[in-house]
Short mmCIF file of C-alpha atoms in Angstrom, two decimals:
data_model
loop_
_atom_site.label_atom_id
_atom_site.label_comp_id
_atom_site.label_asym_id
_atom_site.label_seq_id
_atom_site.Cartn_x
_atom_site.Cartn_y
_atom_site.Cartn_z
CA MET A 1 -31.07 49.30 -18.86
CA ARG A 2 -29.13 46.67 -16.96
CA GLU A 3 -31.89 46.19 -14.39
CA LYS A 4 -34.41 45.55 -17.14
CA ILE A 5 -32.09 43.07 -18.88
CA GLN A 6 -31.48 41.33 -15.57
CA GLU A 7 -35.19 41.04 -14.91
CA ILE A 8 -35.83 39.57 -18.38
CA VAL A 9 -32.92 37.14 -18.13
CA PHE A 10 -33.87 35.98 -14.62
CA ASN A 11 -37.56 35.55 -15.49
CA THR A 12 -36.76 33.68 -18.71
CA THR A 13 -34.34 31.40 -16.88
CA LYS A 14 -36.94 30.71 -14.18
CA GLU A 15 -39.60 29.89 -16.78
CA PHE A 16 -37.14 27.72 -18.68
CA PHE A 17 -36.51 25.54 -15.63
CA GLU A 18 -40.22 25.39 -14.80
CA ASN A 19 -40.99 24.11 -18.29
CA SER A 20 -38.08 21.70 -18.74
CA ASP A 21 -36.78 18.54 -17.14
CA TYR A 22 -33.67 20.27 -15.81
CA GLU A 23 -33.51 20.48 -12.05
CA LEU A 24 -32.94 23.91 -10.56
CA THR A 25 -30.40 23.23 -7.82
CA THR A 26 -29.46 26.82 -6.95
CA SER A 27 -31.13 30.23 -6.86
CA ILE A 28 -31.26 32.31 -10.00
CA ILE A 29 -28.70 34.98 -9.14
CA ASN A 30 -25.96 36.82 -11.00
CA ASN A 31 -23.34 34.11 -10.55
CA PHE A 32 -25.68 31.32 -11.61
CA ARG A 33 -23.37 29.10 -13.68
CA LEU A 34 -24.35 28.39 -17.27
CA ILE A 35 -21.35 26.23 -18.16
CA GLY A 36 -19.04 23.97 -16.19
CA ASP A 37 -19.54 21.28 -13.58
CA SER A 38 -21.57 23.49 -11.25
CA SER A 39 -24.12 24.32 -13.94
CA PRO A 40 -27.40 22.38 -13.83
CA LEU A 41 -27.46 22.48 -17.64
CA ASP A 42 -25.96 20.12 -20.18
CA SER A 43 -24.93 21.41 -23.62
CA MET A 44 -28.41 21.02 -25.11
CA GLY A 45 -29.94 22.73 -22.11
CA LEU A 46 -27.58 25.67 -22.53
CA VAL A 47 -28.47 25.95 -26.23
CA SER A 48 -32.19 25.94 -25.45
CA LEU A 49 -31.86 28.52 -22.65
CA ILE A 50 -29.76 30.89 -24.80
CA VAL A 51 -32.38 30.68 -27.56
CA GLU A 52 -35.15 31.46 -25.04
CA ILE A 53 -33.24 34.43 -23.58
CA GLU A 54 -32.44 35.75 -27.07
CA GLU A 55 -36.13 35.66 -27.95
CA SER A 56 -37.17 37.41 -24.74
CA ILE A 57 -34.61 40.17 -25.22
CA ASN A 58 -35.60 40.66 -28.87
CA ASP A 59 -39.31 40.80 -27.99
CA ASN A 60 -38.85 43.20 -25.08
CA PHE A 61 -36.45 45.60 -26.77
CA ASN A 62 -37.84 45.17 -30.29
CA VAL A 63 -34.41 44.27 -31.68
CA GLU A 64 -33.05 41.28 -33.57
CA LEU A 65 -29.92 40.25 -31.71
CA VAL A 66 -28.20 36.92 -32.23
CA LEU A 67 -26.57 36.06 -28.91
CA ALA A 68 -24.41 33.25 -30.26
CA SER A 69 -22.50 35.70 -32.46
CA GLU A 70 -18.94 35.52 -33.70
CA LYS A 71 -18.09 38.18 -31.12
CA ALA A 72 -19.53 36.06 -28.31
CA MET A 73 -17.81 32.90 -29.49
CA SER A 74 -14.40 34.51 -29.89
CA ALA A 75 -14.45 36.64 -26.73
CA ARG A 76 -11.50 36.08 -24.40
CA THR A 77 -13.98 35.63 -21.56
CA SER A 78 -17.08 33.77 -22.68
CA PRO A 79 -20.33 35.67 -22.07
CA PHE A 80 -21.93 32.32 -21.31
CA ILE A 81 -20.04 31.64 -18.07
CA ASN A 82 -22.84 32.81 -15.80
CA LEU A 83 -25.93 35.00 -15.91
CA GLU A 84 -24.01 38.14 -14.99
CA THR A 85 -21.52 37.80 -17.86
CA LEU A 86 -24.45 37.16 -20.17
CA ILE A 87 -26.35 40.21 -18.92
CA ILE A 88 -23.28 42.43 -19.43
CA PHE A 89 -22.82 41.04 -22.95
CA ILE A 90 -26.48 41.62 -23.80
CA GLU A 91 -26.24 45.20 -22.55
CA GLU A 92 -23.21 45.82 -24.80
CA GLU A 93 -24.96 44.28 -27.77
CA LEU A 94 -28.12 46.30 -27.17
CA LYS A 95 -26.18 49.55 -26.92
CA ALA A 96 -24.33 48.71 -30.16
CA SER A 97 -27.64 47.85 -31.81
CA PHE A 98 -29.27 51.14 -30.78
CA TYR A 99 -26.15 53.08 -31.80
CA ASN A 100 -26.17 51.50 -35.29
CA GLU A 101 -29.83 52.29 -35.96
CA MET B 1 -55.61 25.92 -37.37
CA SER B 2 -54.13 25.80 -40.87
CA LYS B 3 -50.54 24.75 -41.30
CA ILE B 4 -48.09 27.64 -41.59
CA ILE B 5 -45.54 27.11 -44.35
CA LEU B 6 -42.59 29.29 -45.28
CA ILE B 7 -41.15 28.88 -48.77
CA THR B 8 -38.05 30.75 -49.90
CA GLY B 9 -37.71 31.95 -53.48
CA THR B 10 -41.39 32.18 -54.43
CA SER B 11 -41.11 34.77 -57.20
CA LYS B 12 -40.78 32.11 -59.90
CA GLY B 13 -40.19 28.45 -60.76
CA ILE B 14 -40.52 25.70 -58.18
CA GLY B 15 -41.03 28.13 -55.29
CA LYS B 16 -43.94 29.89 -56.98
CA TYR B 17 -45.50 26.55 -57.90
CA LEU B 18 -45.18 25.26 -54.32
CA ALA B 19 -46.71 28.45 -52.91
CA GLU B 20 -49.74 28.09 -55.21
CA TYR B 21 -49.93 24.35 -54.52
CA TYR B 22 -50.07 24.78 -50.75
CA LEU B 23 -52.44 27.75 -50.96
CA ASN B 24 -54.80 25.42 -52.81
CA LYS B 25 -54.48 23.03 -49.87
CA ASN B 26 -55.57 25.83 -47.50
CA PHE B 27 -52.16 26.36 -45.94
CA LYS B 28 -51.11 29.81 -44.78
CA VAL B 29 -48.13 30.53 -47.00
CA ILE B 30 -45.32 33.01 -46.42
CA GLY B 31 -42.99 33.50 -49.35
CA CYS B 32 -39.87 35.52 -49.80
CA SER B 33 -37.66 36.72 -52.60
CA ARG B 34 -35.59 39.70 -53.61
CA SER B 35 -37.54 40.30 -56.81
CA ASN B 36 -41.20 41.06 -57.42
CA CYS B 37 -43.72 38.33 -56.78
CA SER B 38 -46.98 38.20 -58.72
CA LEU B 39 -48.77 35.94 -56.21
CA THR B 40 -51.85 37.41 -54.57
CA HIS B 41 -54.05 35.40 -52.23
CA GLU B 42 -55.73 36.12 -48.91
CA ASN B 43 -53.58 33.41 -47.27
CA TYR B 44 -50.32 34.52 -48.87
CA ASN B 45 -47.82 36.99 -47.46
CA HIS B 46 -44.68 37.99 -49.27
CA ILE B 47 -41.57 39.35 -47.60
CA TYR B 48 -38.95 41.01 -49.74
CA GLY B 49 -35.39 40.24 -48.72
CA ASP B 50 -32.15 38.41 -49.31
CA VAL B 51 -32.01 34.82 -47.99
CA ALA B 52 -28.34 35.33 -47.16
CA ASN B 53 -28.94 38.48 -45.11
CA GLU B 54 -29.36 37.69 -41.42
CA LYS B 55 -31.47 40.78 -40.73
CA ASP B 56 -33.84 40.02 -43.60
CA VAL B 57 -34.23 36.44 -42.41
CA LYS B 58 -34.95 37.49 -38.84
CA LYS B 59 -37.46 40.05 -40.13
CA THR B 60 -39.34 37.28 -41.96
CA ILE B 61 -39.43 34.99 -38.94
CA LYS B 62 -40.53 37.87 -36.70
CA PHE B 63 -43.39 38.58 -39.09
CA ILE B 64 -44.51 34.94 -38.90
CA LYS B 65 -44.23 34.87 -35.13
CA THR B 66 -46.25 38.06 -34.76
CA LYS B 67 -48.95 37.10 -37.28
CA TYR B 68 -49.32 33.37 -36.63
CA GLY B 69 -47.37 32.59 -33.45
CA LYS B 70 -45.90 29.45 -34.99
CA LEU B 71 -44.21 27.96 -38.02
CA ASP B 72 -44.86 24.37 -39.08
CA ILE B 73 -42.91 23.94 -42.29
CA LEU B 74 -39.90 25.54 -43.95
CA ILE B 75 -39.02 24.80 -47.56
CA ASN B 76 -35.53 26.09 -48.38
CA ASN B 77 -36.20 26.32 -52.08
CA ALA B 78 -34.27 29.48 -53.03
CA GLY B 79 -31.27 28.54 -55.11
CA THR B 80 -29.14 29.54 -58.01
CA ALA B 81 -26.84 27.59 -60.30
CA SER B 82 -24.00 28.41 -62.64
CA MET B 83 -22.29 26.13 -65.11
CA ASN B 84 -18.62 26.79 -65.71
CA HIS B 85 -15.49 24.82 -66.28
CA PHE B 86 -13.61 24.90 -62.98
CA LEU B 87 -10.68 26.76 -64.56
CA LEU B 88 -13.01 29.49 -65.78
CA THR B 89 -15.08 29.97 -62.66
CA PRO B 90 -15.04 33.53 -61.29
CA THR B 91 -14.59 33.92 -57.53
CA GLU B 92 -17.73 36.08 -57.45
CA THR B 93 -19.74 33.16 -58.83
CA VAL B 94 -18.54 30.91 -56.02
CA GLU B 95 -19.46 33.52 -53.41
CA LYS B 96 -22.90 34.13 -54.93
CA LEU B 97 -23.71 30.42 -55.16
CA PHE B 98 -22.55 29.86 -51.60
CA ARG B 99 -24.62 32.74 -50.23
CA VAL B 100 -27.89 31.78 -51.88
CA ASN B 101 -27.66 27.99 -51.74
CA TYR B 102 -25.86 27.37 -48.47
CA LEU B 103 -25.95 30.49 -46.30
CA GLY B 104 -29.64 31.05 -47.10
CA THR B 105 -30.48 27.48 -46.09
CA PHE B 106 -28.41 27.82 -42.93
CA LEU B 107 -29.96 31.11 -41.82
CA TYR B 108 -33.56 30.18 -42.56
CA SER B 109 -33.14 26.77 -40.91
CA ARG B 110 -31.60 28.29 -37.77
CA GLU B 111 -34.14 31.04 -37.29
CA SER B 112 -37.11 28.83 -38.24
CA ALA B 113 -36.03 26.09 -35.85
CA LYS B 114 -35.99 28.59 -32.98
CA LEU B 115 -39.68 29.25 -33.62
CA MET B 116 -40.59 25.63 -34.43
CA LYS B 117 -39.07 24.29 -31.21
CA LYS B 118 -41.60 26.22 -29.12
CA ASN B 119 -44.34 24.10 -30.67
CA LYS B 120 -42.32 20.86 -30.51
CA PHE B 121 -43.10 20.36 -34.18
CA GLY B 122 -41.38 21.31 -37.39
CA ARG B 123 -40.58 20.13 -40.88
CA ILE B 124 -37.60 21.50 -42.76
CA ILE B 125 -37.10 20.54 -46.40
CA ASN B 126 -33.80 21.37 -48.05
CA PHE B 127 -32.93 21.18 -51.72
CA THR B 128 -29.97 19.37 -53.23
CA THR B 129 -29.45 18.36 -56.85
CA VAL B 130 -28.78 15.25 -58.90
CA ALA B 131 -25.58 17.05 -59.95
CA SER B 132 -24.19 16.13 -56.52
CA PRO B 133 -24.28 12.30 -56.71
CA LEU B 134 -23.53 12.38 -60.45
CA SER B 135 -20.48 14.68 -59.99
CA LEU B 136 -21.30 16.46 -63.23
CA GLU B 137 -18.55 18.27 -65.11
CA GLY B 138 -19.19 21.99 -65.17
CA GLU B 139 -21.07 21.83 -61.89
CA ALA B 140 -18.10 21.71 -59.49
CA ILE B 141 -19.20 24.68 -57.43
CA TYR B 142 -22.98 24.17 -57.53
CA SER B 143 -22.78 20.46 -56.75
CA SER B 144 -20.17 20.81 -54.00
CA ILE B 145 -22.17 23.55 -52.28
CA LYS B 146 -25.27 21.35 -52.50
CA ALA B 147 -23.20 18.49 -51.05
CA GLY B 148 -22.59 20.87 -48.16
CA VAL B 149 -26.34 21.37 -47.83
CA GLU B 150 -26.70 17.57 -47.72
CA LYS B 151 -24.26 17.31 -44.82
CA LEU B 152 -25.88 20.28 -43.08
CA THR B 153 -29.23 18.49 -43.36
CA SER B 154 -27.82 15.29 -41.95
CA VAL B 155 -26.33 16.99 -38.88
CA LEU B 156 -29.35 19.27 -38.32
CA SER B 157 -31.62 16.25 -38.31
CA LYS B 158 -29.70 14.99 -35.29
CA GLU B 159 -29.41 18.32 -33.46
CA LEU B 160 -33.06 19.30 -34.00
CA GLY B 161 -34.69 15.89 -33.59
CA GLY B 162 -35.10 16.42 -29.87
CA TYR B 163 -37.31 19.42 -30.58
CA GLY B 164 -39.69 17.40 -32.77
CA ILE B 165 -38.24 18.91 -35.94
CA THR B 166 -37.45 16.72 -38.94
CA VAL B 167 -34.99 17.82 -41.62
CA ASN B 168 -34.95 16.12 -45.01
CA LEU B 169 -33.71 16.63 -48.55
CA ILE B 170 -35.12 16.44 -52.01
CA GLY B 171 -32.88 16.22 -55.07
CA PRO B 172 -34.76 17.18 -58.22
CA THR B 173 -33.71 16.30 -61.75
CA PRO B 174 -33.70 19.07 -64.36
CA ILE B 175 -37.06 20.81 -64.48
CA LYS B 176 -37.94 23.43 -67.07
CA THR B 177 -37.30 26.51 -64.96
CA SER B 178 -35.20 29.64 -65.41
CA LEU B 179 -32.40 27.86 -63.54
CA MET B 180 -32.06 25.48 -66.49
CA ARG B 181 -32.15 28.17 -69.17
CA THR B 182 -28.40 28.67 -69.07
CA VAL B 183 -27.56 24.97 -69.44
CA PRO B 184 -26.75 23.93 -73.05
CA ALA B 185 -29.22 21.47 -74.62
CA ASP B 186 -26.60 18.76 -75.20
CA LYS B 187 -25.60 18.92 -71.53
CA VAL B 188 -29.21 18.54 -70.46
CA LYS B 189 -29.65 15.52 -72.73
CA GLU B 190 -26.46 14.00 -71.32
CA LEU B 191 -27.85 14.47 -67.83
CA LEU B 192 -31.30 13.09 -68.64
CA ASP B 193 -29.63 10.00 -70.13
CA MET B 194 -28.07 9.27 -66.72
CA GLN B 195 -31.50 9.02 -65.10
CA VAL B 196 -33.56 5.82 -64.98
CA PHE B 197 -36.52 7.81 -66.31
CA LYS B 198 -35.13 9.95 -69.10
CA ARG B 199 -37.42 12.93 -68.90
CA TYR B 200 -37.55 16.35 -67.34
CA GLY B 201 -39.03 16.40 -63.86
CA ASP B 202 -42.40 18.01 -63.27
CA PHE B 203 -43.34 20.36 -60.48
CA LYS B 204 -45.74 17.74 -59.17
CA ASP B 205 -42.84 15.29 -58.74
CA ILE B 206 -41.45 17.72 -56.18
CA SER B 207 -44.69 18.45 -54.33
CA ASN B 208 -45.30 14.70 -54.13
CA VAL B 209 -42.08 14.19 -52.17
CA ILE B 210 -42.63 17.26 -50.00
CA ASP B 211 -46.18 16.10 -49.15
CA PHE B 212 -44.63 12.89 -47.88
CA TYR B 213 -41.96 14.62 -45.80
CA ILE B 214 -44.31 17.14 -44.18
CA SER B 215 -47.15 14.84 -43.28
CA GLN B 216 -47.93 14.31 -39.60
CA GLU B 217 -47.23 10.60 -40.09
CA SER B 218 -43.64 11.27 -41.24
CA ASP B 219 -42.44 12.06 -37.72
CA PHE B 220 -40.14 9.00 -37.87
CA ILE B 221 -38.39 10.19 -41.03
CA THR B 222 -35.47 12.60 -40.77
CA GLY B 223 -32.01 13.13 -42.23
CA GLN B 224 -33.08 11.46 -45.48
CA LYS B 225 -32.44 12.45 -49.07
CA LEU B 226 -34.57 11.47 -52.00
CA PHE B 227 -33.42 11.97 -55.57
CA LEU B 228 -35.95 12.02 -58.37
CA GLY B 229 -35.68 10.21 -61.69
CA GLY B 230 -33.98 7.13 -60.27
CA VAL B 231 -30.68 8.91 -59.58
CA SER B 232 -28.84 7.66 -56.52
#
């Protein structure tokens, strides 16, 4: 499952940068920073990218996740640090979603 | 392509009127409510669900995305009121009013905006009440929750403006709907006397304001509230 999530997240991120004014200064890899000084995104850019990734995940897995959940916001380590932390968080959320069905 | 409009609370009252009004204008209308809806029209789709239930809201937006691929307008009409003296207001009433009036507006605005932003166009219309600026006795909970919707609208207009989405408010006066049935006649008269025009509002007074807000030319108008009847 993780490979598929990674592929979706990477592709969505790539498309996001192609279709926005944000400059892609590094490769899209696991430790691609989403927040902090080394991220190419400002706060609005992060919001927009998270919304795009959420939509792609929901469409591909036919689920209705909300990535900016209370769990995500209150986690000791934010899932929005880099793409890898986000991918791991999405995998956990997907598993929980399938388990609850 | 026709405009796609989502209206919450279309089983009766203002919501039902607005659904019929925009169907007559050749819009594609999606309505939602928990209770049965008698509307039938080739351009009307009804989704049953609770406006305060995140899953129900996402189900509605997913339906719109799948069927139409876009959403142009959201009218957060669903609402409920309750008139009580503050000292006699049950906690359950506060929770119910908050869920329908505030949480429903929040959830539908959030999920709709995600779809609207893809098209760089959107119009969100929220509902407040004249009970808010008039600080009516007996309406502490309803009016304060609607005041929250007013502030939500104001902030959303700033956060969503960059996506081409406008967010505005309408504040109707009393209109003869089921919402008003529980309000004593002397209280209604007292309220009407506070208006410049001392009459009940009509449904067309509301569609008139919404037509203005949703027009293509109103792309410079956001974060505004307009009260009917001369209340300010």
